[in-house]
mmCIF file of C-alpha atoms and ligand atoms in Angstrom:
data_model
loop_
_atom_site.group_PDB
_atom_site.id
_atom_site.type_symbol
_atom_site.label_atom_id
_atom_site.label_comp_id
_atom_site.label_asym_id
_atom_site.label_seq_id
_atom_site.Cartn_x
_atom_site.Cartn_y
_atom_site.Cartn_z
ATOM 1 C CA UNK A 1 48.187 -117.085 -0.326
ATOM 2 C CA UNK A 2 49.354 -115.015 -3.303
ATOM 3 C CA UNK A 3 50.369 -111.450 -2.610
ATOM 4 C CA UNK A 4 48.276 -109.224 -4.875
ATOM 5 C CA UNK A 5 49.362 -105.907 -3.411
ATOM 6 C CA UNK A 6 52.061 -104.675 -1.089
ATOM 7 C CA UNK A 7 53.331 -101.293 -0.054
ATOM 8 C CA UNK A 8 56.472 -100.369 -1.958
ATOM 9 C CA UNK A 9 59.651 -100.795 0.068
ATOM 10 C CA UNK A 10 60.864 -97.483 -1.375
ATOM 11 C CA UNK A 11 58.198 -95.658 0.643
ATOM 12 C CA UNK A 12 58.774 -94.784 4.292
ATOM 13 C CA UNK A 13 56.448 -96.272 6.868
ATOM 14 C CA UNK A 14 54.618 -93.018 7.587
ATOM 15 C CA UNK A 15 51.162 -91.753 6.719
ATOM 16 C CA UNK A 16 50.713 -89.002 4.169
ATOM 17 C CA UNK A 17 50.040 -85.471 5.335
ATOM 18 C CA UNK A 18 48.662 -84.366 1.965
ATOM 19 C CA UNK A 19 45.043 -83.210 1.703
ATOM 20 C CA UNK A 20 42.277 -85.755 1.000
ATOM 21 C CA UNK A 21 42.132 -86.450 -2.736
ATOM 22 C CA UNK A 22 45.533 -84.902 -3.508
ATOM 23 C CA UNK A 23 47.347 -86.735 -6.318
ATOM 24 C CA UNK A 24 50.923 -86.167 -5.161
ATOM 25 C CA UNK A 25 50.853 -89.320 -2.979
ATOM 26 C CA UNK A 26 49.700 -91.410 -5.939
ATOM 27 C CA UNK A 27 52.552 -90.079 -8.064
ATOM 28 C CA UNK A 28 55.092 -90.821 -5.308
ATOM 29 C CA UNK A 29 53.711 -94.339 -4.961
ATOM 30 C CA UNK A 30 54.133 -94.956 -8.694
ATOM 31 C CA UNK A 31 57.693 -93.646 -8.649
ATOM 32 C CA UNK A 32 58.460 -95.858 -5.627
ATOM 33 C CA UNK A 33 57.073 -98.953 -7.355
ATOM 34 C CA UNK A 34 58.966 -98.177 -10.569
ATOM 35 C CA UNK A 35 62.228 -97.660 -8.678
ATOM 36 C CA UNK A 36 61.860 -101.136 -7.160
ATOM 37 C CA UNK A 37 61.017 -102.687 -10.529
ATOM 38 C CA UNK A 38 64.099 -101.057 -12.111
ATOM 39 C CA UNK A 39 66.207 -101.811 -9.007
ATOM 40 C CA UNK A 40 67.273 -98.176 -8.581
ATOM 41 C CA UNK A 41 65.888 -97.379 -5.109
ATOM 42 C CA UNK A 42 69.402 -96.641 -3.816
ATOM 43 C CA UNK A 43 70.446 -94.746 -6.937
ATOM 44 C CA UNK A 44 67.431 -92.583 -7.764
ATOM 45 C CA UNK A 45 67.695 -88.896 -6.943
ATOM 46 C CA UNK A 46 64.381 -87.129 -6.414
ATOM 47 C CA UNK A 47 64.919 -83.431 -7.110
ATOM 48 C CA UNK A 48 62.224 -81.117 -5.809
ATOM 49 C CA UNK A 49 61.667 -77.391 -5.937
ATOM 50 C CA UNK A 50 59.158 -75.419 -3.848
ATOM 51 C CA UNK A 51 55.468 -76.272 -3.774
ATOM 52 C CA UNK A 52 53.516 -79.105 -2.170
ATOM 53 C CA UNK A 53 56.242 -81.422 -3.490
ATOM 54 C CA UNK A 54 58.508 -79.784 -0.908
ATOM 55 C CA UNK A 55 56.815 -81.941 1.740
ATOM 56 C CA UNK A 56 57.666 -85.216 -0.022
ATOM 57 C CA UNK A 57 61.023 -86.089 1.558
ATOM 58 C CA UNK A 58 59.652 -87.978 4.627
ATOM 59 C CA UNK A 59 57.526 -90.256 2.443
ATOM 60 C CA UNK A 60 60.223 -92.008 0.396
ATOM 61 C CA UNK A 61 63.709 -93.443 0.779
ATOM 62 C CA UNK A 62 65.388 -91.799 -2.228
ATOM 63 C CA UNK A 63 68.259 -89.381 -2.125
ATOM 64 C CA UNK A 64 66.870 -85.926 -2.626
ATOM 65 C CA UNK A 65 67.796 -82.293 -2.963
ATOM 66 C CA UNK A 66 65.599 -79.240 -2.868
ATOM 67 C CA UNK A 67 65.921 -76.124 -4.999
ATOM 68 C CA UNK A 68 64.543 -72.621 -4.896
ATOM 69 C CA UNK A 69 61.210 -72.172 -6.652
ATOM 70 C CA UNK A 70 61.519 -73.115 -10.339
ATOM 71 C CA UNK A 71 65.216 -73.862 -10.211
ATOM 72 C CA UNK A 72 65.281 -77.655 -9.894
ATOM 73 C CA UNK A 73 66.036 -78.244 -13.623
ATOM 74 C CA UNK A 74 69.101 -75.997 -13.302
ATOM 75 C CA UNK A 75 70.338 -77.707 -10.137
ATOM 76 C CA UNK A 76 69.566 -81.120 -11.632
ATOM 77 C CA UNK A 77 71.634 -80.193 -14.690
ATOM 78 C CA UNK A 78 74.679 -79.632 -12.515
ATOM 79 C CA UNK A 79 74.061 -82.713 -10.426
ATOM 80 C CA UNK A 80 73.482 -85.025 -13.368
ATOM 81 C CA UNK A 81 76.492 -83.773 -15.333
ATOM 82 C CA UNK A 82 78.685 -84.526 -12.301
ATOM 83 C CA UNK A 83 76.914 -87.816 -11.529
ATOM 84 C CA UNK A 84 75.888 -89.260 -14.903
ATOM 85 C CA UNK A 85 75.158 -92.715 -13.479
ATOM 86 C CA UNK A 86 72.510 -91.496 -11.017
ATOM 87 C CA UNK A 87 68.935 -91.574 -12.380
ATOM 88 C CA UNK A 88 67.251 -88.243 -11.622
ATOM 89 C CA UNK A 89 63.567 -87.305 -11.453
ATOM 90 C CA UNK A 90 62.789 -83.593 -11.293
ATOM 91 C CA UNK A 91 59.302 -83.473 -9.768
ATOM 92 C CA UNK A 92 57.678 -80.056 -10.201
ATOM 93 C CA UNK A 93 54.299 -78.430 -9.746
ATOM 94 C CA UNK A 94 52.777 -76.650 -12.741
ATOM 95 C CA UNK A 95 53.332 -73.222 -11.172
ATOM 96 C CA UNK A 96 56.937 -74.102 -10.541
ATOM 97 C CA UNK A 97 57.590 -75.642 -13.961
ATOM 98 C CA UNK A 98 55.481 -73.382 -16.195
ATOM 99 C CA UNK A 99 55.698 -69.958 -14.530
ATOM 100 C CA UNK A 100 58.377 -69.333 -11.949
ATOM 101 C CA UNK A 101 60.792 -71.789 -13.590
ATOM 102 C CA UNK A 102 59.778 -71.483 -17.245
ATOM 103 C CA UNK A 103 63.279 -70.466 -18.300
ATOM 104 C CA UNK A 104 64.931 -73.334 -16.465
ATOM 105 C CA UNK A 105 62.325 -75.810 -17.739
ATOM 106 C CA UNK A 106 62.514 -74.851 -21.413
ATOM 107 C CA UNK A 107 66.288 -74.577 -21.571
ATOM 108 C CA UNK A 108 66.916 -77.882 -19.762
ATOM 109 C CA UNK A 109 64.564 -79.495 -22.291
ATOM 110 C CA UNK A 110 66.240 -77.707 -25.222
ATOM 111 C CA UNK A 111 69.626 -78.986 -24.042
ATOM 112 C CA UNK A 112 68.215 -82.471 -23.608
ATOM 113 C CA UNK A 113 69.587 -82.880 -20.112
ATOM 114 C CA UNK A 114 69.695 -86.533 -19.081
ATOM 115 C CA UNK A 115 66.893 -86.465 -16.536
ATOM 116 C CA UNK A 116 63.154 -87.037 -16.319
ATOM 117 C CA UNK A 117 60.796 -84.188 -15.489
ATOM 118 C CA UNK A 118 57.470 -85.080 -13.908
ATOM 119 C CA UNK A 119 55.171 -82.040 -13.842
ATOM 120 C CA UNK A 120 52.183 -82.386 -11.518
ATOM 121 C CA UNK A 121 49.550 -80.179 -13.175
ATOM 122 C CA UNK A 122 46.799 -79.379 -10.639
ATOM 123 C CA UNK A 123 45.952 -76.024 -12.307
ATOM 124 C CA UNK A 124 46.652 -73.986 -9.161
ATOM 125 C CA UNK A 125 49.418 -72.815 -6.872
ATOM 126 C CA UNK A 126 48.500 -75.408 -4.277
ATOM 127 C CA UNK A 127 50.951 -74.879 -1.448
ATOM 128 C CA UNK A 128 50.291 -71.170 -1.051
ATOM 129 C CA UNK A 129 46.508 -71.373 -1.003
ATOM 130 C CA UNK A 130 45.151 -71.878 -4.501
ATOM 131 C CA UNK A 131 46.175 -68.801 -6.467
ATOM 132 C CA UNK A 132 45.922 -68.724 -10.275
ATOM 133 C CA UNK A 133 48.672 -70.724 -12.004
ATOM 134 C CA UNK A 134 49.774 -70.608 -15.669
ATOM 135 C CA UNK A 135 47.639 -73.724 -16.176
ATOM 136 C CA UNK A 136 44.477 -72.420 -14.480
ATOM 137 C CA UNK A 137 41.565 -73.052 -16.829
ATOM 138 C CA UNK A 138 39.627 -70.233 -18.457
ATOM 139 C CA UNK A 139 36.758 -69.369 -16.141
ATOM 140 C CA UNK A 140 38.243 -71.312 -13.215
ATOM 141 C CA UNK A 141 37.749 -69.693 -9.816
ATOM 142 C CA UNK A 142 40.878 -69.361 -7.702
ATOM 143 C CA UNK A 143 41.743 -67.119 -4.763
ATOM 144 C CA UNK A 144 43.229 -64.559 -7.197
ATOM 145 C CA UNK A 145 40.518 -65.001 -9.851
ATOM 146 C CA UNK A 146 37.428 -65.099 -7.623
ATOM 147 C CA UNK A 147 35.137 -64.407 -10.591
ATOM 148 C CA UNK A 148 36.850 -66.979 -12.803
ATOM 149 C CA UNK A 149 40.000 -66.660 -14.934
ATOM 150 C CA UNK A 150 39.535 -64.139 -17.705
ATOM 151 C CA UNK A 151 41.608 -64.422 -20.880
ATOM 152 C CA UNK A 152 41.316 -60.667 -21.418
ATOM 153 C CA UNK A 153 43.137 -60.010 -18.146
ATOM 154 C CA UNK A 154 45.426 -63.044 -17.712
ATOM 155 C CA UNK A 155 45.734 -64.724 -21.094
ATOM 156 C CA UNK A 156 45.282 -68.373 -21.880
ATOM 157 C CA UNK A 157 46.374 -71.428 -19.889
ATOM 158 C CA UNK A 158 49.749 -72.825 -20.971
ATOM 159 C CA UNK A 159 49.996 -76.377 -22.291
ATOM 160 C CA UNK A 160 53.484 -77.214 -21.107
ATOM 161 C CA UNK A 161 53.827 -80.677 -22.664
ATOM 162 C CA UNK A 162 53.071 -79.172 -26.092
ATOM 163 C CA UNK A 163 55.718 -76.469 -25.529
ATOM 164 C CA UNK A 164 58.336 -79.066 -24.635
ATOM 165 C CA UNK A 165 57.353 -81.424 -27.448
ATOM 166 C CA UNK A 166 58.174 -78.899 -30.183
ATOM 167 C CA UNK A 167 61.825 -78.805 -29.092
ATOM 168 C CA UNK A 168 64.368 -81.044 -30.828
ATOM 169 C CA UNK A 169 66.088 -82.703 -27.870
ATOM 170 C CA UNK A 170 63.313 -84.241 -25.745
ATOM 171 C CA UNK A 171 63.046 -87.960 -26.448
ATOM 172 C CA UNK A 172 59.649 -88.686 -24.889
ATOM 173 C CA UNK A 173 56.904 -86.201 -24.011
ATOM 174 C CA UNK A 174 53.528 -87.298 -22.727
ATOM 175 C CA UNK A 175 50.497 -86.139 -20.758
ATOM 176 C CA UNK A 176 48.836 -88.623 -18.423
ATOM 177 C CA UNK A 177 46.294 -88.376 -15.619
ATOM 178 C CA UNK A 178 45.863 -89.836 -12.142
ATOM 179 C CA UNK A 179 42.060 -89.694 -11.888
ATOM 180 C CA UNK A 180 41.123 -93.357 -12.507
ATOM 181 C CA UNK A 181 42.866 -96.708 -11.842
ATOM 182 C CA UNK A 182 43.303 -97.233 -15.599
ATOM 183 C CA UNK A 183 44.887 -93.807 -16.029
ATOM 184 C CA UNK A 184 47.138 -94.399 -13.022
ATOM 185 C CA UNK A 185 48.481 -97.584 -14.647
ATOM 186 C CA UNK A 186 49.064 -95.711 -17.908
ATOM 187 C CA UNK A 187 50.847 -92.934 -16.010
ATOM 188 C CA UNK A 188 53.044 -95.519 -14.320
ATOM 189 C CA UNK A 189 53.994 -97.044 -17.687
ATOM 190 C CA UNK A 190 54.880 -93.574 -18.987
ATOM 191 C CA UNK A 191 57.109 -92.659 -16.029
ATOM 192 C CA UNK A 192 58.811 -96.049 -16.262
ATOM 193 C CA UNK A 193 59.440 -95.582 -19.993
ATOM 194 C CA UNK A 194 60.908 -92.133 -19.353
ATOM 195 C CA UNK A 195 63.234 -93.483 -16.665
ATOM 196 C CA UNK A 196 64.331 -96.382 -18.854
ATOM 197 C CA UNK A 197 65.149 -93.948 -21.686
ATOM 198 C CA UNK A 198 67.170 -91.880 -19.238
ATOM 199 C CA UNK A 199 69.077 -94.902 -17.908
ATOM 200 C CA UNK A 200 69.654 -96.621 -21.253
ATOM 201 C CA UNK A 201 70.057 -93.660 -23.622
ATOM 202 C CA UNK A 202 70.765 -90.631 -21.429
ATOM 203 C CA UNK A 203 67.536 -89.107 -22.711
ATOM 204 C CA UNK A 204 65.526 -86.147 -21.446
ATOM 205 C CA UNK A 205 61.814 -86.885 -21.077
ATOM 206 C CA UNK A 206 58.834 -84.871 -19.843
ATOM 207 C CA UNK A 207 55.827 -86.496 -18.203
ATOM 208 C CA UNK A 208 52.929 -84.179 -17.388
ATOM 209 C CA UNK A 209 50.470 -85.640 -14.894
ATOM 210 C CA UNK A 210 46.974 -84.197 -14.510
ATOM 211 C CA UNK A 211 46.581 -84.049 -10.747
ATOM 212 C CA UNK A 212 43.730 -83.212 -8.415
ATOM 213 C CA UNK A 213 43.678 -80.474 -5.795
ATOM 214 C CA UNK A 214 40.117 -80.677 -4.418
ATOM 215 C CA UNK A 215 41.028 -78.442 -1.475
ATOM 216 C CA UNK A 216 41.851 -75.517 -3.758
ATOM 217 C CA UNK A 217 39.309 -76.402 -6.429
ATOM 218 C CA UNK A 218 36.651 -76.160 -3.711
ATOM 219 C CA UNK A 219 35.157 -79.560 -4.476
ATOM 220 C CA UNK A 220 34.673 -82.780 -2.531
ATOM 221 C CA UNK A 221 37.302 -85.449 -3.331
ATOM 222 C CA UNK A 222 34.491 -87.751 -4.494
ATOM 223 C CA UNK A 223 33.965 -85.387 -7.434
ATOM 224 C CA UNK A 224 37.526 -85.519 -8.803
ATOM 225 C CA UNK A 225 36.877 -87.996 -11.619
ATOM 226 C CA UNK A 226 33.919 -86.058 -12.994
ATOM 227 C CA UNK A 227 35.705 -82.688 -12.586
ATOM 228 C CA UNK A 228 38.814 -83.814 -14.470
ATOM 229 C CA UNK A 229 36.879 -85.485 -17.272
ATOM 230 C CA UNK A 230 34.518 -82.536 -17.710
ATOM 231 C CA UNK A 231 36.891 -79.592 -17.201
ATOM 232 C CA UNK A 232 40.539 -80.567 -17.397
ATOM 233 C CA UNK A 233 41.022 -83.212 -20.095
ATOM 234 C CA UNK A 234 39.182 -81.201 -22.791
ATOM 235 C CA UNK A 235 41.868 -78.485 -22.499
ATOM 236 C CA UNK A 236 44.767 -80.796 -21.598
ATOM 237 C CA UNK A 237 44.269 -83.860 -23.833
ATOM 238 C CA UNK A 238 45.947 -87.086 -22.768
ATOM 239 C CA UNK A 239 48.505 -89.079 -24.709
ATOM 240 C CA UNK A 240 52.015 -89.088 -26.103
ATOM 241 C CA UNK A 241 53.177 -85.942 -27.906
ATOM 242 C CA UNK A 242 56.618 -87.237 -28.809
ATOM 243 C CA UNK A 243 58.390 -90.606 -28.709
HETATM 244 C C1 TPP B 301 60.507 -67.085 -6.033
HETATM 245 C C2 TPP B 301 59.307 -67.486 -5.243
HETATM 246 N N1 TPP B 301 58.085 -67.027 -5.594
HETATM 247 C C3 TPP B 301 56.988 -67.434 -4.916
HETATM 248 C C4 TPP B 301 57.094 -68.287 -3.846
HETATM 249 C C5 TPP B 301 55.860 -68.697 -3.092
HETATM 250 N N2 TPP B 301 55.408 -70.037 -3.434
HETATM 251 C C6 TPP B 301 55.773 -71.119 -2.709
HETATM 252 S S1 TPP B 301 55.023 -72.519 -3.213
HETATM 253 C C7 TPP B 301 54.179 -71.685 -4.411
HETATM 254 C C8 TPP B 301 53.170 -72.388 -5.286
HETATM 255 C C9 TPP B 301 53.605 -73.685 -5.860
HETATM 256 O O1 TPP B 301 52.642 -74.130 -6.783
HETATM 257 P P1 TPP B 301 52.956 -75.305 -7.791
HETATM 258 O O2 TPP B 301 54.332 -75.210 -8.303
HETATM 259 O O3 TPP B 301 51.872 -75.340 -8.816
HETATM 260 O O4 TPP B 301 52.903 -76.627 -6.887
HETATM 261 P P2 TPP B 301 51.742 -77.207 -5.940
HETATM 262 O O5 TPP B 301 51.958 -76.602 -4.600
HETATM 263 O O6 TPP B 301 50.418 -76.831 -6.562
HETATM 264 O O7 TPP B 301 51.967 -78.682 -5.948
HETATM 265 C C10 TPP B 301 54.508 -70.322 -4.416
HETATM 266 C C11 TPP B 301 53.925 -69.325 -5.342
HETATM 267 C C12 TPP B 301 58.385 -68.745 -3.503
HETATM 268 N N3 TPP B 301 58.563 -69.622 -2.498
HETATM 269 N N4 TPP B 301 59.478 -68.342 -4.211
#
């Protein structure tokens, strides 16, 4: 019998503790599969800051280090400069990457550090209970915008991939989504391309992933596809912005 699917050997044999419908597990699975395909399971360093990504260490077999909120691009800069042969993924939430760590994010990108940033954009501060994030959509209800985000009070949502793409150094900048099987395959191809550019050319790349957080969006996980297509993609269009 042909094997059509198997669990990646780069994942630990434990069940996820993420909420139903959360996209983080899908992203980790893709990264695990890619690391096997590129034969870097024992070399890849998975750098995480604070956020729901903080809980990821038990689920994979990569080397990892954790940073204070927003600081992973700075720590990854030091690590990668001292260990240029180790592929590094900096996996950040949107709050981490685009608010608390904006300075670290933009300057690592401007320097073209030789690592790959994956930003999981779920439009909320997930870990702490669904507060407004820099990416929260106009009108979106969160625990800190119970009547919906108002641009008069809190400004407009930040499109991080577009910010990074206008810098000189980034080699590949893209926005993908994890809400359908087709999109998941496209996201996998994008992360793999970014890692290959890092390994072969020492390039900085930025992969934004539209992720679901039904717990903090207050919807049933069965409604994720419709929610993302109706609300999220119109403001955060998919596709390559650079490279
Ligand atoms: C300097 C600092 N500010 C705030 C916090 C509290 N905090 C921990 S996780 C988190 C939200 C993380 O949200 P995000 O980065 O979007 O990731 P998610 O949990 O949604 O995946 C916040 C605000 C902190 N730990 N450190």
